[in-house]
CSV table of C-alpha atoms and ligand atoms in Angstrom, one decimal:
chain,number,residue,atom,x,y,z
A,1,UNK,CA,-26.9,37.4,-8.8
A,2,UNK,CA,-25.1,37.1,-5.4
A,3,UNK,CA,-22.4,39.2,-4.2
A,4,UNK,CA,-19.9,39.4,-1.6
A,5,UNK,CA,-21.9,42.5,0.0
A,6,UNK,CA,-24.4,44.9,-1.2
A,7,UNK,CA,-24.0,48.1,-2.9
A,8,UNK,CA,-26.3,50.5,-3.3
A,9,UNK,CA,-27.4,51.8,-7.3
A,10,UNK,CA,-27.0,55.6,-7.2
A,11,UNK,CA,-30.4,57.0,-8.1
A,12,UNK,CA,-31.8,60.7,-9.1
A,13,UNK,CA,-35.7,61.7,-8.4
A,14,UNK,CA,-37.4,62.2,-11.5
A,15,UNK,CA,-40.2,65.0,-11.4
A,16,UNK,CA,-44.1,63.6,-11.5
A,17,UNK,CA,-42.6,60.0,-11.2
A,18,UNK,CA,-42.3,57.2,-8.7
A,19,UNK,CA,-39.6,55.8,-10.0
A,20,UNK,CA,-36.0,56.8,-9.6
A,21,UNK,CA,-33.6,57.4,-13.2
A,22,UNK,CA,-30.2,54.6,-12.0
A,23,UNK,CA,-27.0,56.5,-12.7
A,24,UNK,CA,-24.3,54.5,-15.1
A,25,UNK,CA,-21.4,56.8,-15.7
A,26,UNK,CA,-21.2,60.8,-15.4
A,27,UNK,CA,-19.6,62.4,-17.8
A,28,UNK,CA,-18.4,66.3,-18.0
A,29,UNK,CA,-17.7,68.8,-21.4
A,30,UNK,CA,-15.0,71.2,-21.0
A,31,UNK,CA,-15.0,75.3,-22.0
A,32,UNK,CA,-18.5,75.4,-23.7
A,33,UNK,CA,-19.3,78.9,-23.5
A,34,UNK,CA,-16.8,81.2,-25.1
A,35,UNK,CA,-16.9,83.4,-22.4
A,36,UNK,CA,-16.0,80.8,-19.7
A,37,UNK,CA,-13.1,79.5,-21.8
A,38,UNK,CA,-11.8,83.5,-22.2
A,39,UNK,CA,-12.2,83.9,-18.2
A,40,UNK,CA,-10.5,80.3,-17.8
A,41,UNK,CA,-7.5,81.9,-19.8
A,42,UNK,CA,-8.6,79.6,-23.0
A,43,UNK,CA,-9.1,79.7,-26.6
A,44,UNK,CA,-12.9,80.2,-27.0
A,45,UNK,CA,-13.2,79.3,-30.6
A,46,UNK,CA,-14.8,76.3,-31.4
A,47,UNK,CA,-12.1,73.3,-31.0
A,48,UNK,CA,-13.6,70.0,-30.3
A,49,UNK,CA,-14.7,69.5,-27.0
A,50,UNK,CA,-13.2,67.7,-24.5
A,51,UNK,CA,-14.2,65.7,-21.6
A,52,UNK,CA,-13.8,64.3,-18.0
A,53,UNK,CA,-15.7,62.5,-15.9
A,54,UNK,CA,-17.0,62.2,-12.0
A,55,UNK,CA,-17.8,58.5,-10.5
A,56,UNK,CA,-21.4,57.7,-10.0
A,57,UNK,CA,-22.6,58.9,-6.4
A,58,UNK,CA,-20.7,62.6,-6.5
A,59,UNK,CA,-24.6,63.2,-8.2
A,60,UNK,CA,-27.0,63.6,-6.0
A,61,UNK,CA,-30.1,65.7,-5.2
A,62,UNK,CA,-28.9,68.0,-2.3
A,63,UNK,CA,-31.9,68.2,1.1
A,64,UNK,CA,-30.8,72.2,1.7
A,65,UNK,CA,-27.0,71.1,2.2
A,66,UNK,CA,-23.8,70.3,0.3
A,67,UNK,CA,-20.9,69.3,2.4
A,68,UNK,CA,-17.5,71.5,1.9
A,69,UNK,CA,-14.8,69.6,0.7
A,70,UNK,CA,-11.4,68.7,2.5
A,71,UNK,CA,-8.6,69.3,0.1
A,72,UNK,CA,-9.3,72.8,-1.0
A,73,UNK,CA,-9.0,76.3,0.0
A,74,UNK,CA,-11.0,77.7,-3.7
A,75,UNK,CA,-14.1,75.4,-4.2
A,76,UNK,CA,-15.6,77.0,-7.1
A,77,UNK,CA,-19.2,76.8,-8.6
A,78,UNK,CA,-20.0,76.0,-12.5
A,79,UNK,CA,-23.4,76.0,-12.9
A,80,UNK,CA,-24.6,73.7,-15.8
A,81,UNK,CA,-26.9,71.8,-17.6
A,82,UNK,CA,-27.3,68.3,-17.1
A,83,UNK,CA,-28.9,65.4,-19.3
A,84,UNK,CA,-29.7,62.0,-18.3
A,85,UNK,CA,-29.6,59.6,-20.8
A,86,UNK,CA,-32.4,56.9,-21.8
A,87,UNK,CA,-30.6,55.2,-24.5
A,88,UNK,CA,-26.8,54.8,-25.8
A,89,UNK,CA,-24.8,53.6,-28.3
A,90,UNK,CA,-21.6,54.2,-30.2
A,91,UNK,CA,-20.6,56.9,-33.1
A,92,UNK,CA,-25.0,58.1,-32.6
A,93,UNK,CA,-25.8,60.7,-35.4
A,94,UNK,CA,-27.3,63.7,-34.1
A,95,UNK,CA,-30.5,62.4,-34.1
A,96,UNK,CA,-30.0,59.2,-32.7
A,97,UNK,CA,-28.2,61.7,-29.9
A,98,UNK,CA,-31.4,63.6,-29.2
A,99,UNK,CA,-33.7,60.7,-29.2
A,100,UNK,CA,-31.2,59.2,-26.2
A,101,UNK,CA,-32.3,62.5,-23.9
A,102,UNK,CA,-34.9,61.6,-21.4
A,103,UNK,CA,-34.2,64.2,-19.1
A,104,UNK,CA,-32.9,67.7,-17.6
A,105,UNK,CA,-31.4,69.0,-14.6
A,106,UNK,CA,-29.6,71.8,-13.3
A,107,UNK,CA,-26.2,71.0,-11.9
A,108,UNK,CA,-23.3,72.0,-10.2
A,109,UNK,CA,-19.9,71.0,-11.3
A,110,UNK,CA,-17.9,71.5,-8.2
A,111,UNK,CA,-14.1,72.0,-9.0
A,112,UNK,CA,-11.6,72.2,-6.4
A,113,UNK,CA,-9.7,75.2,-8.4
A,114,UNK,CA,-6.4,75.2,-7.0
A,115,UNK,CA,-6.0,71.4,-7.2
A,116,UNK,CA,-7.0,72.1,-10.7
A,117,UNK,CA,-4.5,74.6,-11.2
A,118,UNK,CA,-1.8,73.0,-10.0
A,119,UNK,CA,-2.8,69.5,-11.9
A,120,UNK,CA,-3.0,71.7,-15.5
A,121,UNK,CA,0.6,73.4,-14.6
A,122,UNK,CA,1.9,69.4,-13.4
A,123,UNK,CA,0.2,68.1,-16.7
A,124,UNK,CA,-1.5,65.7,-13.7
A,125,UNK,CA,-4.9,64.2,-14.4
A,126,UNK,CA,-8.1,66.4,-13.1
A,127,UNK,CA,-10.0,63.5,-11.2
A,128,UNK,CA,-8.4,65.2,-7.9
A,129,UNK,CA,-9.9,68.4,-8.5
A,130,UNK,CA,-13.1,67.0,-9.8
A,131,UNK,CA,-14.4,64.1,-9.5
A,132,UNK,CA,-14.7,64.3,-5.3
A,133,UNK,CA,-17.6,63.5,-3.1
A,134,UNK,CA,-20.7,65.3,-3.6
A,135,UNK,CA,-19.0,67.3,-6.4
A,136,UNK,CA,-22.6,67.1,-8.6
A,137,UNK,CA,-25.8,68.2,-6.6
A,138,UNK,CA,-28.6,68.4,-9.5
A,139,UNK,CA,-32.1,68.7,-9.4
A,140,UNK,CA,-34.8,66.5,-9.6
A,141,UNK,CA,-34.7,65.2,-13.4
A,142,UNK,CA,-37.3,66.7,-15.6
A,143,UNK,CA,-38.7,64.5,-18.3
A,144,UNK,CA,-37.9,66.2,-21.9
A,145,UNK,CA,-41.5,65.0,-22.8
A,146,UNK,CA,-42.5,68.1,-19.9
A,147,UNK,CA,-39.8,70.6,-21.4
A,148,UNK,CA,-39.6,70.3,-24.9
A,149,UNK,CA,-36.1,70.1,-26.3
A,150,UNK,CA,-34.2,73.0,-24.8
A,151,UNK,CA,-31.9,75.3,-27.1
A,152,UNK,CA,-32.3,78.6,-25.2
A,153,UNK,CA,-33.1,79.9,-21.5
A,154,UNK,CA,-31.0,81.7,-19.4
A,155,UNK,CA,-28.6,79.8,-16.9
A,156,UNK,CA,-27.7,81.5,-14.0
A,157,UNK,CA,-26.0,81.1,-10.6
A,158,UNK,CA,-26.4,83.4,-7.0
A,159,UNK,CA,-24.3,83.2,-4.1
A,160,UNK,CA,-26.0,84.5,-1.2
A,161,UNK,CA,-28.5,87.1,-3.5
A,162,UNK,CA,-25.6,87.9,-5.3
A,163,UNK,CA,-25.7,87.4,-9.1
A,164,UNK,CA,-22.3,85.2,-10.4
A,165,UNK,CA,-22.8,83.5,-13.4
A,166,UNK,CA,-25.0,84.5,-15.5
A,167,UNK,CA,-25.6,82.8,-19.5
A,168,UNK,CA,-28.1,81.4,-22.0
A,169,UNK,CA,-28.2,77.9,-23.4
A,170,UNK,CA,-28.3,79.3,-26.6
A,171,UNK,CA,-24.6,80.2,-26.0
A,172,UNK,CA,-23.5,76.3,-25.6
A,173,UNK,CA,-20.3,76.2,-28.1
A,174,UNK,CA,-21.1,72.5,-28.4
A,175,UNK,CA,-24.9,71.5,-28.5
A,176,UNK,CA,-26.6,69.0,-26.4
A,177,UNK,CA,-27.2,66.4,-29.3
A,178,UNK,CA,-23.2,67.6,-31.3
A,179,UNK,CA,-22.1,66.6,-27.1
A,180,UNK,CA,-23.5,63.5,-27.0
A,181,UNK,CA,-22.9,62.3,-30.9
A,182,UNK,CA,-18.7,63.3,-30.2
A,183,UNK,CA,-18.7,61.4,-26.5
A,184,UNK,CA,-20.2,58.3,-28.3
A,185,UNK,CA,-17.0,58.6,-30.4
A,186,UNK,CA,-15.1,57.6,-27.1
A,187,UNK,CA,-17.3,55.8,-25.2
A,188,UNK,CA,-20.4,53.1,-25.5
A,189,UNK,CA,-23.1,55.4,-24.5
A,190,UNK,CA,-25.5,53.5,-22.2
A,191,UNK,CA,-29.3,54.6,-20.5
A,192,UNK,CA,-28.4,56.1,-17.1
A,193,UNK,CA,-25.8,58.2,-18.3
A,194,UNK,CA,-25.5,61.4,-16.9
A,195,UNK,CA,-23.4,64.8,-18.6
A,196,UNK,CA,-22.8,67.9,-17.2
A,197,UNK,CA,-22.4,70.2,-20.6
A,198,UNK,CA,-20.2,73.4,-19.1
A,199,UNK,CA,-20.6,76.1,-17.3
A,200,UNK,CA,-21.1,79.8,-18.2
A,201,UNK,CA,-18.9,83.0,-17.1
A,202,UNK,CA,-18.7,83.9,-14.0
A,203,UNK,CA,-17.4,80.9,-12.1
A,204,UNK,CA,-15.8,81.7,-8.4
A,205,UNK,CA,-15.6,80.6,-5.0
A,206,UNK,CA,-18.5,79.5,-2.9
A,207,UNK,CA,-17.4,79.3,0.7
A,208,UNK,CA,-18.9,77.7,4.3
A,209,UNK,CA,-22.1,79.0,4.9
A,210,UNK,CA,-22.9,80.4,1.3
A,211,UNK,CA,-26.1,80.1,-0.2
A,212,UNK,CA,-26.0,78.6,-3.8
A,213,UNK,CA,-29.3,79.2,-6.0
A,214,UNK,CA,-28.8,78.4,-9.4
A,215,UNK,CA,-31.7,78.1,-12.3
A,216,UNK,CA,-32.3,77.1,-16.0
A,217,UNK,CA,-35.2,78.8,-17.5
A,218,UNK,CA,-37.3,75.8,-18.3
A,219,UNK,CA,-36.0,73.2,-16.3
A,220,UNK,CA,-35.8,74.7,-12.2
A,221,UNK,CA,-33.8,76.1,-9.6
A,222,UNK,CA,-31.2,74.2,-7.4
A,223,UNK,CA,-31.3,75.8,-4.0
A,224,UNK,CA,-28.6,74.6,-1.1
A,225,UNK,CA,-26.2,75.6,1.5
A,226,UNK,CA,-22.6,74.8,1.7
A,227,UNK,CA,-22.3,73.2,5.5
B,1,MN,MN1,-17.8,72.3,-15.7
């Protein structure tokens, strides 16, 4: 088809493949490990989970640097997750939900905090705080045929050698497949979607200059600088 100009499909590396995974939406889970939610000043039992999302090309696999936002004086790190999707669908069981997983990364959900803050105490939407550019360096996606289907493994986060966060999948208050069944309660699921499932305790501010180096057992390590 022709269009008025080009624009460019956002794509993530996959691990051991030529081919590039094309991103469709990103979506993002709220509080999913009780001891986040308690540090976030949140209920941590299990309510339903909630969601927001980030456009497209904030996901991205980082070359060694991630640009510091404008807009903020307390960027803050969540270390997370993420699963790309190879299938969709609407109102998926929970098996239908794991057989739509094609692949793992680690993240970072970048949150301007005090834009944050102020948009919970305003009752504003969050997209400010974020859904900004760059807000989702990941990994290189790793096939679930190479990991097996991950329900434990520590998840953990440094800032310059210094441990931050510090979790195991194990403690996700909403699973991978129970994420993905509930969000295809709001939305058409489709391949190429992308969903960062929460962050661990532990979340602060990462500043110019920092080195970020977060892992999953079983999946890798995201290693970057903020510039
Ligand atoms: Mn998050």
């Amino acid at each position: 088809m022709k269009t008025i100009f080009e624009l460019k499909q956002v794509t993530l590396p996959v691990q051991g493949e030529d081919a590039q995974f094309p991103v469709n939406r990103v979506y993002c889970v709220g509080r999913n490990y009780a001891e986040h939610a308690k540090e976030m000043g949140a209920d941590p039992s299990r309510e339903a989970p909630f969601f927001f999302g980030k456009p497209a090309d904030a996901v991205f696999m980082p070359a060694g640097k991630v640009p510091y936002p404008t807009r903020t004086k307390d960027l803050h790190h969540e270390v997370e997750l993420v699963v790309a999707l190879k299938a969709g669908g609407s109102s998926l069981t929970l098996e239908q939900a794991r057989d739509a997983v094609y692949a793992y990364a680690v993240g970072i959900d970048f949150t301007r905090r005090d834009l944050q803050a102020d948009a919970k105490k305003q009752g504003r939407p969050w997209d400010t705080a974020k859904g900004f550019d760059c807000s989702g360096p990941v990994t290189a996606l790793v096939p679930v045929s190479k990991t097996g289907w991950l329900d434990k493994g520590a998840i953990t986060l440094s800032l310059n050698g210094q441990p931050k966060q510090r979790g195991d999948l194990s403690d996700l208050i909403w699973k991978v497949d129970e994420i993905i069944a509930e969000l295809s309660t709001y939305y058409t699921l489709k391949a190429g979607d992308v969903i960062f499932t929460g962050t661990p305790a532990g979340v602060g501010a990462a500043n110019q200059g920092d080195e970020v180096d977060a892992a999953i057992e079983g999946v890798g390590r995201l290693v970057f600088k903020m510039a």
